[in-house]
Coordinates of C-alpha atoms in Angstrom, one line a residue:
Chain A
M210 CA -0.1 0.0 0.0
A211 CA 1.2 3.3 -0.9
E212 CA 2.2 5.3 2.2
V213 CA 3.1 8.6 0.4
V214 CA 1.5 9.7 -2.8
L215 CA 2.2 12.9 -4.7
N216 CA -0.5 13.6 -7.2
H217 CA 0.1 16.0 -10.1
V218 CA 2.0 18.4 -7.8
I219 CA 3.1 21.8 -9.2
K220 CA 5.0 24.5 -7.4
R221 CA 5.9 27.9 -8.8
F222 CA 8.3 30.4 -7.3
G223 CA 7.2 33.7 -9.0
N224 CA 7.3 33.0 -12.7
S225 CA 9.5 30.1 -12.6
L226 CA 8.2 26.5 -12.4
A227 CA 10.0 24.7 -9.6
I228 CA 8.0 21.5 -9.7
N229 CA 6.3 20.5 -12.8
D230 CA 3.4 17.9 -12.4
L231 CA 5.1 15.5 -10.1
N232 CA 3.6 12.1 -9.6
L233 CA 5.1 9.6 -7.3
S234 CA 4.1 6.9 -4.8
I235 CA 6.2 5.6 -2.1
D236 CA 5.4 2.2 -0.3
K237 CA 5.5 1.7 3.4
G238 CA 8.9 1.0 4.8
E239 CA 10.6 2.1 1.6
L240 CA 13.6 4.4 1.5
V241 CA 13.4 6.6 -1.6
S242 CA 16.2 9.0 -2.6
F243 CA 15.6 12.3 -4.5
L244 CA 18.7 12.5 -6.6
G245 CA 19.7 15.6 -8.8
P246 CA 21.9 18.7 -8.9
S247 CA 21.1 21.7 -6.9
G248 CA 18.0 23.5 -8.2
C249 CA 16.4 20.4 -9.6
G250 CA 13.5 20.6 -7.2
K251 CA 14.5 17.8 -4.8
T252 CA 14.5 20.0 -1.7
T253 CA 11.5 21.9 -2.7
T254 CA 9.6 18.5 -3.1
L255 CA 10.8 17.4 0.4
R256 CA 9.7 20.8 1.9
M257 CA 6.2 20.3 0.5
I258 CA 6.1 16.8 1.9
A259 CA 7.2 18.2 5.3
G260 CA 4.6 21.0 5.1
F261 CA 6.9 24.0 4.8
L262 CA 5.8 24.8 1.4
E263 CA 2.4 24.4 -0.1
P264 CA 2.0 23.1 -3.7
D265 CA 0.2 25.5 -6.0
E266 CA -1.5 22.5 -7.5
G267 CA -2.0 18.8 -6.8
D268 CA -2.3 16.8 -3.7
I269 CA 0.1 15.2 -1.1
L270 CA -1.2 12.2 0.6
I271 CA 0.4 10.5 3.7
H272 CA -1.0 7.3 4.9
E273 CA -4.1 7.9 2.6
E274 CA -4.7 11.2 4.4
N275 CA -4.7 14.3 2.2
V276 CA -2.2 16.6 4.0
T277 CA -1.7 19.2 1.3
R278 CA -3.1 22.0 3.3
I279 CA -2.0 20.7 6.8
P280 CA 0.9 22.8 8.3
A281 CA 4.2 21.2 9.2
N282 CA 3.6 21.0 13.0
K283 CA 0.4 19.1 12.5
R284 CA 2.0 16.5 10.1
D285 CA 3.4 13.1 11.2
T286 CA 6.6 13.7 9.5
A287 CA 10.0 14.4 10.9
L288 CA 12.8 16.2 9.0
V289 CA 16.6 15.9 9.5
F290 CA 18.2 19.1 8.4
Q291 CA 21.2 19.6 6.3
N292 CA 23.0 21.6 9.1
Y293 CA 21.2 19.4 11.7
A294 CA 19.4 22.5 13.2
L295 CA 20.1 21.4 16.8
F296 CA 18.9 23.9 19.3
P297 CA 22.1 25.5 20.6
H298 CA 20.7 26.5 23.9
M299 CA 19.3 23.1 24.9
T300 CA 21.3 20.0 26.0
I301 CA 21.4 16.9 23.8
F302 CA 18.7 15.4 26.0
E303 CA 16.5 18.5 25.8
N304 CA 16.9 18.6 22.0
V305 CA 15.7 15.0 21.7
A306 CA 13.0 15.5 24.2
F307 CA 11.6 18.7 22.4
G308 CA 9.2 16.8 20.0
L309 CA 7.8 14.7 22.9
K310 CA 7.3 17.9 25.0
M311 CA 5.2 19.2 22.1
R312 CA 3.2 16.1 22.1
K313 CA 2.7 16.4 25.9
V314 CA 4.3 13.1 26.6
S315 CA 4.7 12.5 30.4
K316 CA 8.1 13.1 32.1
E317 CA 8.8 9.5 32.9
E318 CA 7.9 8.4 29.3
T319 CA 9.9 11.2 27.7
R320 CA 12.9 10.2 29.8
S321 CA 12.9 6.6 28.7
R322 CA 12.1 7.3 25.1
V323 CA 14.9 10.0 24.9
L324 CA 17.3 7.5 26.4
E325 CA 16.2 4.8 24.0
A326 CA 16.6 7.0 21.0
L327 CA 20.0 8.2 22.2
S328 CA 21.3 4.6 22.8
M329 CA 20.0 3.9 19.3
V330 CA 22.5 6.2 17.9
Q331 CA 25.1 5.4 20.6
L332 CA 25.0 8.6 22.4
E333 CA 23.3 7.7 25.7
K334 CA 26.3 9.2 27.5
F335 CA 26.0 12.6 26.0
G336 CA 22.6 13.8 27.2
D337 CA 24.0 16.5 29.3
R338 CA 26.3 18.1 26.7
Y339 CA 25.4 21.0 24.5
P340 CA 25.4 20.6 20.7
R341 CA 28.7 22.8 20.4
Q342 CA 30.4 20.3 22.6
I343 CA 30.1 17.3 20.3
S344 CA 31.4 16.5 16.8
G345 CA 29.7 16.9 13.6
G346 CA 29.0 13.3 13.2
Q347 CA 27.6 13.2 16.8
Q348 CA 25.4 16.2 16.0
Q349 CA 24.1 14.3 13.0
R350 CA 23.2 11.4 15.2
V351 CA 21.4 13.6 17.7
A352 CA 19.4 15.2 14.8
L353 CA 18.4 11.6 13.7
A354 CA 17.4 10.7 17.2
R355 CA 15.4 13.8 17.6
A356 CA 13.5 13.0 14.5
L357 CA 13.0 9.4 15.2
V358 CA 12.0 9.7 18.9
V359 CA 8.5 11.0 18.0
N360 CA 7.9 7.8 16.0
P361 CA 7.0 9.7 12.8
R362 CA 5.1 8.0 10.0
L363 CA 7.6 9.5 7.6
L364 CA 11.3 10.4 8.0
L365 CA 12.6 13.1 5.7
L366 CA 16.4 13.6 5.4
D367 CA 17.6 16.7 3.6
E368 CA 21.2 16.1 2.4
P369 CA 21.9 15.1 6.0
L370 CA 25.6 14.0 5.3
S371 CA 26.8 16.7 3.1
N372 CA 28.6 18.5 6.0
L373 CA 30.6 15.5 7.1
D374 CA 34.0 14.3 5.9
A375 CA 34.2 11.3 3.5
K376 CA 35.0 8.6 6.0
L377 CA 32.3 9.7 8.4
R378 CA 29.9 10.1 5.6
Q379 CA 30.3 6.4 4.7
E380 CA 29.8 5.3 8.3
M381 CA 26.7 7.4 8.8
R382 CA 25.4 6.2 5.5
S383 CA 25.3 2.5 6.5
E384 CA 24.2 3.5 10.0
I385 CA 21.2 5.4 8.7
R386 CA 20.2 2.6 6.4
Q387 CA 20.5 -0.1 9.2
L388 CA 18.4 2.0 11.4
Q389 CA 15.9 2.7 8.8
Q390 CA 15.5 -0.9 7.9
R391 CA 15.3 -2.1 11.5
L392 CA 12.6 0.5 12.3
G393 CA 10.9 -0.1 9.0
I394 CA 10.2 3.6 8.8
T395 CA 9.3 5.1 5.4
S396 CA 11.9 7.5 4.4
I397 CA 12.8 10.1 1.7
F398 CA 16.4 11.0 1.4
V399 CA 17.5 14.0 -0.6
T400 CA 21.0 14.1 -2.0
H401 CA 23.1 15.2 -4.9
D402 CA 25.5 12.4 -4.4
Q403 CA 24.9 9.4 -6.7
E404 CA 26.9 6.9 -4.7
E405 CA 25.0 7.9 -1.6
A406 CA 21.8 7.3 -3.4
L407 CA 23.0 4.0 -4.8
V408 CA 24.1 2.7 -1.5
L409 CA 21.1 3.9 0.6
S410 CA 18.1 3.6 -1.4
D411 CA 15.3 1.0 -2.3
R412 CA 14.5 3.3 -5.1
I413 CA 16.0 6.3 -6.7
V414 CA 14.1 9.3 -8.1
V415 CA 16.2 11.3 -10.5
L416 CA 15.0 14.9 -10.7
E417 CA 16.0 17.6 -13.2
Q418 CA 14.3 21.0 -13.5
G419 CA 11.4 20.0 -11.4
E420 CA 10.6 16.9 -13.4
I421 CA 11.2 13.2 -12.7
R422 CA 13.7 11.8 -15.3
Q423 CA 13.8 8.3 -14.1
I424 CA 12.7 6.1 -11.1
G425 CA 14.1 2.7 -10.4
R426 CA 15.9 0.5 -8.1
P427 CA 19.7 1.7 -7.7
Q428 CA 20.9 -1.1 -10.0
E429 CA 18.4 -0.2 -12.8
V430 CA 19.3 3.5 -12.6
Y431 CA 23.0 2.7 -12.7
D432 CA 23.0 -0.1 -15.4
S433 CA 20.4 1.4 -17.7
P434 CA 20.1 5.2 -17.4
Q435 CA 17.5 6.3 -19.9
S436 CA 18.7 9.8 -20.8
H437 CA 21.9 11.8 -21.1
F438 CA 21.2 13.6 -17.9
V439 CA 20.7 10.6 -15.7
A440 CA 23.6 8.8 -17.3
D441 CA 25.8 11.8 -16.6
F442 CA 24.5 11.9 -13.1
V443 CA 25.3 8.2 -12.3
G444 CA 28.7 8.7 -13.6
V445 CA 28.7 7.9 -17.3
R446 CA 31.5 10.1 -18.9
N447 CA 31.7 9.1 -22.5
F448 CA 28.9 10.2 -24.9
F449 CA 28.4 10.1 -28.7
N450 CA 25.9 11.8 -30.8
G451 CA 24.8 10.0 -33.9
H452 CA 22.1 7.7 -35.2
F453 CA 21.4 4.0 -35.4
E454 CA 21.7 1.9 -38.5
S455 CA 20.1 -1.4 -37.6
H456 CA 22.0 -2.5 -34.5
A457 CA 25.1 -0.3 -35.1
F458 CA 25.4 3.3 -34.0
I459 CA 27.2 5.7 -36.4
T460 CA 28.5 8.7 -34.6
N461 CA 28.5 12.1 -36.2
N462 CA 32.2 11.7 -37.0
G463 CA 31.6 8.4 -38.5
I464 CA 32.7 6.0 -35.9
K465 CA 30.8 2.7 -36.0
I466 CA 29.9 1.3 -32.7
F467 CA 28.2 -2.2 -32.4
T468 CA 25.4 -2.5 -29.8
D469 CA 23.0 -5.1 -28.8
M470 CA 20.1 -3.2 -29.9
K471 CA 17.6 -5.9 -31.5
Q472 CA 15.2 -3.7 -33.5
K473 CA 15.5 -0.5 -35.3
S474 CA 15.6 2.6 -32.9
D475 CA 15.8 6.3 -33.2
F476 CA 18.1 7.1 -30.2
K477 CA 20.4 9.9 -31.1
K478 CA 22.9 9.4 -28.3
I479 CA 24.7 6.7 -26.6
G480 CA 26.9 6.5 -23.5
I481 CA 29.7 4.2 -22.5
R482 CA 31.0 3.8 -18.9
S483 CA 34.8 4.3 -18.6
N484 CA 35.2 1.2 -16.6
M485 CA 33.5 -0.9 -19.3
I486 CA 36.4 -0.1 -21.6
V487 CA 39.2 -2.6 -21.7
V488 CA 42.7 -1.6 -22.8
N489 CA 44.9 -3.9 -25.0
P490 CA 43.1 -7.2 -24.2
N491 CA 44.6 -10.6 -25.4
N492 CA 41.3 -11.5 -27.0
K493 CA 40.2 -8.4 -28.9
E494 CA 37.7 -10.2 -31.1
M495 CA 35.5 -11.1 -28.1
Y496 CA 34.6 -7.4 -27.6
I497 CA 33.5 -6.7 -31.1
N498 CA 34.0 -3.0 -30.7
T499 CA 37.8 -2.4 -31.2
F500 CA 39.5 0.9 -31.7
K501 CA 43.1 2.2 -32.2
V502 CA 43.5 5.4 -30.2
K503 CA 46.2 7.7 -28.9
V504 CA 47.0 8.2 -25.3
E505 CA 46.6 11.8 -24.5
L506 CA 46.7 12.0 -20.7
I507 CA 47.5 9.5 -17.8
T508 CA 46.1 10.3 -14.5
Y509 CA 46.9 8.1 -11.4
K510 CA 44.0 7.7 -9.1
G511 CA 45.1 5.1 -6.6
T512 CA 43.2 1.9 -7.5
I513 CA 42.6 3.0 -11.0
I514 CA 44.4 4.7 -13.7
E515 CA 42.5 7.2 -15.8
L516 CA 43.2 7.7 -19.5
L517 CA 42.2 10.3 -21.8
V518 CA 42.5 8.9 -25.3
L519 CA 42.0 10.3 -28.8
F520 CA 40.2 8.7 -31.8
P521 CA 41.7 9.5 -35.2
T522 CA 38.5 11.4 -35.7
G523 CA 39.4 13.8 -32.9
D524 CA 36.8 12.5 -30.5
S525 CA 38.1 11.9 -27.0
I526 CA 36.9 9.5 -24.3
V527 CA 37.9 8.6 -20.8
V528 CA 39.0 5.1 -20.0
E529 CA 39.5 3.6 -16.6
M530 CA 41.8 0.7 -16.1
P531 CA 43.0 -1.0 -12.9
S532 CA 46.3 0.2 -11.7
E533 CA 47.6 -3.5 -11.4
Q534 CA 46.9 -4.1 -15.1
F535 CA 48.7 -0.7 -16.0
K536 CA 51.8 -2.0 -14.2
Q537 CA 52.0 -5.0 -16.4
N538 CA 51.0 -3.2 -19.5
T539 CA 52.9 0.0 -19.6
F540 CA 52.6 2.7 -22.3
S541 CA 53.0 6.3 -22.1
K542 CA 51.6 9.5 -23.3
G543 CA 51.4 9.6 -27.2
D544 CA 51.4 5.7 -27.5
Q545 CA 48.9 3.9 -29.6
I546 CA 46.7 1.5 -27.7
D547 CA 43.7 -0.8 -28.4
I548 CA 40.6 0.0 -26.5
C549 CA 37.6 -2.5 -26.7
W550 CA 34.1 -2.8 -25.3
R551 CA 31.2 -5.2 -25.8
P552 CA 28.0 -4.3 -27.6
D553 CA 26.1 -4.7 -24.3
S554 CA 28.1 -2.0 -22.6
V555 CA 26.6 0.6 -24.9
L556 CA 23.7 2.6 -23.3
P557 CA 21.3 4.1 -25.7
L558 CA 20.2 7.5 -24.4
S559 CA 17.4 9.8 -25.0
S560 CA 18.6 13.4 -25.0
Chain B
M13 CA 64.9 39.4 16.6
K14 CA 63.0 39.9 13.4
I15 CA 59.7 38.8 15.2
K16 CA 60.4 41.3 18.0
K17 CA 60.9 44.1 15.5
Q18 CA 57.8 43.2 13.8
Q19 CA 55.9 43.3 17.0
N20 CA 57.3 46.6 17.8
T21 CA 56.1 48.0 14.4
Q22 CA 52.8 46.5 15.0
A23 CA 52.5 48.0 18.4
Y24 CA 53.4 51.3 17.0
Q25 CA 50.8 51.1 14.2
V26 CA 48.1 50.1 16.6
G27 CA 49.2 52.9 19.0
S28 CA 49.2 55.5 16.3
L29 CA 45.6 54.4 15.4
I30 CA 44.1 54.4 18.7
G31 CA 46.3 57.0 20.3
P32 CA 44.4 60.2 19.2
T33 CA 41.1 58.7 20.2
T34 CA 42.5 57.8 23.6
L35 CA 43.8 61.3 24.1
L36 CA 40.5 62.8 23.0
V37 CA 38.5 60.7 25.4
T38 CA 40.9 61.4 28.2
V39 CA 41.0 65.1 27.6
M40 CA 37.4 65.7 26.6
F41 CA 35.6 63.0 28.8
L42 CA 37.5 61.8 31.7
I43 CA 39.0 65.0 33.0
P44 CA 35.7 66.9 33.0
L45 CA 34.1 64.0 34.6
L46 CA 36.7 64.0 37.4
N47 CA 36.4 67.6 37.8
F48 CA 32.5 67.1 38.2
L49 CA 33.3 64.5 40.9
R50 CA 35.6 66.9 42.6
N51 CA 33.1 69.7 42.4
S52 CA 30.4 67.6 44.0
F53 CA 32.2 67.7 47.4
N54 CA 32.5 71.4 47.3
V55 CA 30.2 73.8 49.1
F56 CA 27.6 76.1 47.6
V57 CA 27.5 79.6 48.7
P58 CA 24.9 81.7 47.3
G59 CA 26.2 84.7 45.5
Q60 CA 29.6 83.0 45.0
F61 CA 30.6 80.4 42.6
M62 CA 31.5 77.7 45.1
Q63 CA 33.9 77.0 47.9
T64 CA 36.4 74.3 47.8
A65 CA 35.8 71.7 50.5
W66 CA 35.5 68.0 51.1
T67 CA 31.9 67.5 52.2
L68 CA 29.2 65.0 51.5
E69 CA 26.6 67.7 52.1
N70 CA 25.4 67.7 48.5
Y71 CA 24.8 64.0 48.5
H72 CA 23.1 64.1 51.8
K73 CA 20.8 66.9 50.6
F74 CA 19.8 65.0 47.4
L75 CA 19.4 61.5 49.1
T76 CA 17.3 62.9 52.0
D77 CA 15.0 65.3 50.2
P78 CA 11.9 63.6 48.8
Y79 CA 11.6 66.2 46.0
Y80 CA 15.0 65.3 44.6
L81 CA 14.5 61.5 45.2
S82 CA 11.2 61.8 43.3
I83 CA 13.1 63.2 40.3
L84 CA 15.4 60.2 40.4
G85 CA 12.5 57.8 40.9
R86 CA 10.6 59.4 38.1
S87 CA 13.7 59.2 35.7
F88 CA 13.9 55.5 36.5
Y89 CA 10.2 54.9 36.0
I90 CA 10.1 56.8 32.7
A91 CA 13.3 55.2 31.4
F92 CA 12.1 51.7 32.5
S93 CA 8.7 52.3 30.8
A94 CA 10.3 53.7 27.7
T95 CA 12.7 50.7 27.5
L96 CA 9.9 48.1 28.0
L97 CA 7.7 49.9 25.5
A98 CA 10.6 50.0 22.9
L99 CA 11.2 46.3 23.4
V100 CA 7.6 45.3 23.0
M101 CA 7.2 47.4 20.0
G102 CA 10.6 46.8 18.5
F103 CA 10.8 43.1 18.9
P104 CA 8.1 42.2 16.4
I105 CA 9.6 44.7 13.9
A106 CA 13.2 43.5 14.3
Y107 CA 12.0 39.9 13.9
F108 CA 10.1 40.7 10.7
L109 CA 13.2 42.6 9.4
A110 CA 15.4 39.7 10.3
R111 CA 13.4 37.2 8.4
T112 CA 11.9 39.1 5.5
K113 CA 13.4 38.4 2.0
S114 CA 11.6 41.5 0.6
K115 CA 13.5 43.8 -1.7
W116 CA 12.1 46.6 0.3
K117 CA 14.1 45.6 3.3
S118 CA 16.7 48.3 2.9
I119 CA 14.0 51.0 2.4
I120 CA 12.3 49.7 5.6
I121 CA 15.6 50.1 7.5
M122 CA 16.0 53.5 6.1
L123 CA 12.5 54.4 7.3
I124 CA 13.2 53.1 10.8
V125 CA 16.5 55.0 10.9
F126 CA 14.9 58.1 9.5
P127 CA 13.5 59.7 12.8
L128 CA 17.1 59.8 13.9
L129 CA 17.9 62.2 11.2
V130 CA 15.4 64.6 12.7
G131 CA 16.7 66.6 15.6
N132 CA 15.1 66.1 19.0
I133 CA 13.7 69.6 19.2
I134 CA 12.0 69.4 15.9
R135 CA 10.6 66.0 16.8
D136 CA 9.3 67.2 20.2
V137 CA 7.6 70.2 18.6
G138 CA 5.8 67.6 16.6
W139 CA 4.7 65.9 19.6
I140 CA 3.5 69.2 21.2
S141 CA 1.3 69.8 18.1
L142 CA -0.1 66.4 18.7
F143 CA -0.5 66.5 22.5
S144 CA -1.2 70.2 23.4
G145 CA -4.6 71.5 24.4
T146 CA -5.4 72.7 21.0
G147 CA -3.4 69.7 19.4
L148 CA -4.7 67.2 17.1
I149 CA -5.7 64.5 19.7
N150 CA -7.7 67.0 21.7
R151 CA -9.4 68.5 18.8
F152 CA -10.4 65.0 17.6
L153 CA -11.6 64.0 21.1
L154 CA -13.6 67.2 21.4
D155 CA -15.0 66.9 17.8
I156 CA -16.4 63.3 18.4
G157 CA -17.6 64.4 21.8
V158 CA -15.7 62.0 24.0
V159 CA -14.5 64.9 26.2
Q160 CA -16.1 68.3 27.0
E161 CA -12.8 70.2 27.4
P162 CA -9.3 69.5 26.5
I163 CA -7.5 66.8 28.5
Q164 CA -4.0 67.3 29.9
L165 CA -1.7 65.4 27.6
L166 CA 1.5 67.5 27.6
Q167 CA 3.5 67.5 30.8
T168 CA 2.3 64.1 31.8
P169 CA 4.7 61.1 32.4
M170 CA 2.8 59.3 29.7
A171 CA 3.6 61.8 27.1
V172 CA 7.3 61.9 28.1
I173 CA 7.4 58.0 27.9
I174 CA 5.8 58.0 24.5
A175 CA 8.2 60.7 23.2
I176 CA 11.3 59.0 24.6
T177 CA 10.2 55.7 23.1
N178 CA 9.9 57.4 19.9
V179 CA 13.5 58.5 20.0
V180 CA 15.0 55.3 21.3
L181 CA 12.9 52.8 19.2
P182 CA 15.3 52.8 16.1
Y183 CA 18.3 51.8 18.4
M184 CA 16.3 49.0 19.9
I185 CA 15.1 47.7 16.5
L186 CA 18.6 47.8 15.0
T187 CA 20.3 46.1 18.1
L188 CA 17.7 43.4 18.2
H189 CA 17.7 42.9 14.3
S190 CA 21.5 42.3 14.3
V191 CA 21.1 39.4 16.8
L192 CA 17.9 38.0 15.5
E193 CA 19.2 38.0 12.0
R194 CA 21.9 35.5 13.1
I195 CA 19.5 32.9 14.5
D196 CA 19.4 30.1 11.8
P197 CA 15.9 29.9 10.3
A198 CA 16.2 26.2 10.2
L199 CA 16.1 26.1 14.1
E200 CA 12.6 27.6 13.8
E201 CA 11.6 25.1 11.2
A202 CA 13.1 22.2 13.2
A203 CA 10.9 23.2 16.2
Y204 CA 7.9 23.7 14.0
D205 CA 8.5 20.4 12.3
L206 CA 8.6 18.7 15.7
G207 CA 5.1 20.0 16.4
A208 CA 5.7 23.5 18.0
S209 CA 3.2 26.1 17.5
R210 CA 4.2 29.5 16.2
W211 CA 4.0 30.9 19.7
T212 CA 6.1 28.0 21.3
V213 CA 8.7 28.5 18.5
M214 CA 8.9 32.2 19.6
K215 CA 9.0 31.4 23.3
S216 CA 11.4 28.5 23.3
I217 CA 13.7 29.2 20.4
I218 CA 13.7 32.9 19.2
I219 CA 13.4 34.6 22.5
P220 CA 16.1 32.6 24.3
L221 CA 18.5 32.8 21.5
G222 CA 17.8 36.4 21.1
I223 CA 18.6 37.3 24.7
P224 CA 22.0 38.7 23.9
G225 CA 20.3 41.2 21.5
I226 CA 17.5 41.9 24.1
M227 CA 20.1 42.5 26.8
A228 CA 22.1 44.8 24.6
G229 CA 19.1 46.7 23.3
T230 CA 17.3 47.2 26.6
L231 CA 20.6 48.3 28.3
F232 CA 21.4 50.7 25.5
V233 CA 17.9 52.2 25.4
F234 CA 17.7 52.4 29.1
V235 CA 20.9 54.4 29.5
L236 CA 19.7 56.7 26.6
S237 CA 16.3 57.2 28.2
I238 CA 17.4 57.9 31.8
N239 CA 19.8 60.5 30.5
A240 CA 17.2 62.1 28.2
Y241 CA 17.3 65.8 28.3
T242 CA 15.5 67.7 25.4
T243 CA 12.4 65.4 25.6
P244 CA 11.6 65.7 29.3
L245 CA 12.3 69.5 29.0
V246 CA 10.0 70.2 26.1
I247 CA 7.3 67.6 26.6
G248 CA 7.5 67.2 30.4
G249 CA 8.2 70.7 31.4
S250 CA 8.3 71.5 35.1
K251 CA 5.7 69.0 36.0
V252 CA 7.6 65.9 34.7
Q253 CA 11.2 66.6 35.8
M254 CA 14.0 64.1 35.0
M255 CA 17.5 64.0 36.2
A256 CA 19.5 65.6 33.3
P257 CA 17.2 68.7 32.8
A258 CA 17.1 69.0 36.7
L259 CA 20.8 68.8 37.2
Y260 CA 21.4 71.2 34.4
S261 CA 19.0 73.8 35.9
Q262 CA 20.8 73.6 39.1
I263 CA 23.9 74.6 37.3
S264 CA 22.6 77.0 34.8
E265 CA 19.7 78.7 36.6
V266 CA 20.6 78.3 40.5
S267 CA 24.4 78.3 39.8
N268 CA 24.6 75.6 42.4
W269 CA 27.5 73.7 40.8
P270 CA 28.2 71.4 43.7
L271 CA 24.6 70.0 43.9
G272 CA 24.4 69.8 40.0
A273 CA 27.7 67.9 40.1
A274 CA 26.5 65.6 42.9
M275 CA 23.3 64.9 40.9
A276 CA 25.5 64.0 37.8
V277 CA 27.5 61.6 39.8
I278 CA 24.4 60.1 41.4
L279 CA 22.9 59.7 37.9
I280 CA 26.0 58.0 36.6
V281 CA 26.3 55.7 39.6
F282 CA 22.6 54.9 39.6
T283 CA 22.8 54.1 35.8
L284 CA 25.9 51.8 36.2
L285 CA 24.3 50.2 39.3
S286 CA 20.9 49.4 37.8
S287 CA 22.6 48.2 34.6
T288 CA 25.0 45.9 36.5
I289 CA 22.0 44.5 38.6
Y290 CA 20.0 43.9 35.4
L291 CA 22.8 42.2 33.7
R292 CA 23.3 39.9 36.6
I293 CA 19.7 38.9 36.8
I294 CA 19.5 38.2 32.9
E295 CA 22.8 36.3 33.1
R296 CA 21.4 34.1 35.8
M297 CA 18.2 33.5 33.9
S298 CA 19.9 32.5 30.8
M299 CA 23.2 30.8 31.6
N300 CA 22.6 28.1 29.0
V301 CA 21.8 30.6 26.2
R302 CA 25.0 32.6 26.9
A303 CA 27.0 29.2 27.2
A304 CA 25.6 28.2 23.8
G305 CA 26.2 31.5 22.2
T306 CA 28.7 30.2 19.7
E307 CA 27.7 27.2 17.6
V308 CA 30.4 24.8 16.3
K309 CA 29.9 23.3 13.0
G310 CA 31.8 20.3 11.8

């Protein structure tokens, strides 16, 4: 059963259309990410669901109740803010207790629920501290505990990890996911980080200019992005414009790329992931697509080596190869190499 | 050695920057003040300027005479009321200003500051035309028949309070605004999101976090109000005497420099004392808030 439904939601800011006819349904217990660049409408949508913004048209339903005109403080949602928004003049305990106080929960029950929430995020010993006395990661956990303690029907997270450093971000990522699954709480997670969305989500909603570009499970979105925009956002770096001639794609510069397209199609663009391209393999024929290219730039990136290579036509693409393989197969800038990829690595894209 | 030299240069630069001001303050402010303090222990002899002495007579006279004490009491009452009024009126405006995204914001701030560009006398004349027996308010009341004859508005404490509030309100608004503006709007949203009403958000988030501004604003405005001169003189007249005009008239009209000086010292000490007590009380009330004044991000 759908726990959250957005029905033809439209939001304008002045003359500009922020959200254009958004339709979405989220199941109970599901974690859905809104993924997109800044200005794509992901936070606007989240704020409409939280009740801070009212849509100009359309309806928002939570647990089959139309909440479109219900203000944030009367909605059964809890938002975790990007900068945590902990109350600086209250202790950690008071911060977490705030929502319960508003709900007029008794003192004893508040105490036990706050302690439970704090132990859920491993901060039971920090109740007496003030927000400024704990680290960013701990503040993040308090914000999470403060949202979860009121047992909301819907947990909303607005880029909650963007202020943390990379290592902490990964830790918190799995912590949030584990907690969310254990509690079975329906959640919406706003992010501009594709990796975060891929790791965390049951489903990803890719947004651009206030419209949904693609919805799917992380693997679907990653493996078969449908448009240039989505492909670009999930890390595809090589694109060719051209047209299909039966199952082969002819780029505008005349490069012929074989695909596994079965029937005739009119896609005008394809994408190829850098890591699907193989350098100087022993069994070239296996890949079907084989090209001689010139190495233009070699960039060392730890586990991988990134190559910028140039086709005779002047097209350039980025190729990733494992560092280990590069060690056994050395070449340098200006050398000719073979690059190969299989037809099923080619992603047909709408523009 | 190089560092030492650098420090010296720096000290010299700093010195040359703050030196003139320090000199000015010392010569123009501190020395006259000390002179006043000294004068307050002298003896007043009618007909003469004053006689040098070391006596507490002037203080004794002031502190035991109900007439003088009533001036001090009234000054406090009026300053306190004007401060409270300015706070109550200024807070909503300051909060609105702190949160508005209107393109008119700078215009609104200009409008708030504008009264300060009009001199006190001119402003007070305006109040007279409003409050006097033949002023706008009385004419209106007579016209609609609420009163049969003009009511006394000028030379009442209420009129002085209103007029002083008018003078100090911009200071209050600007001081509050600068603090309220720094409160992250996300804090309000977080409270609201957790089920707080608008009023609870105000009571448990904005006001506690705005305390530094409330403290600075009220203190600033109170000191300005209790030292008011023109407004009580023009609007209050002889019926609503406050300390500043009263002590000046001791000097200029009675030529009683020692008593005038003693009144000045009493006014200064009283202002400092009440400010200190006030700060202590607020401090105790809001230990947490002050402790949480700086937010660490990370």
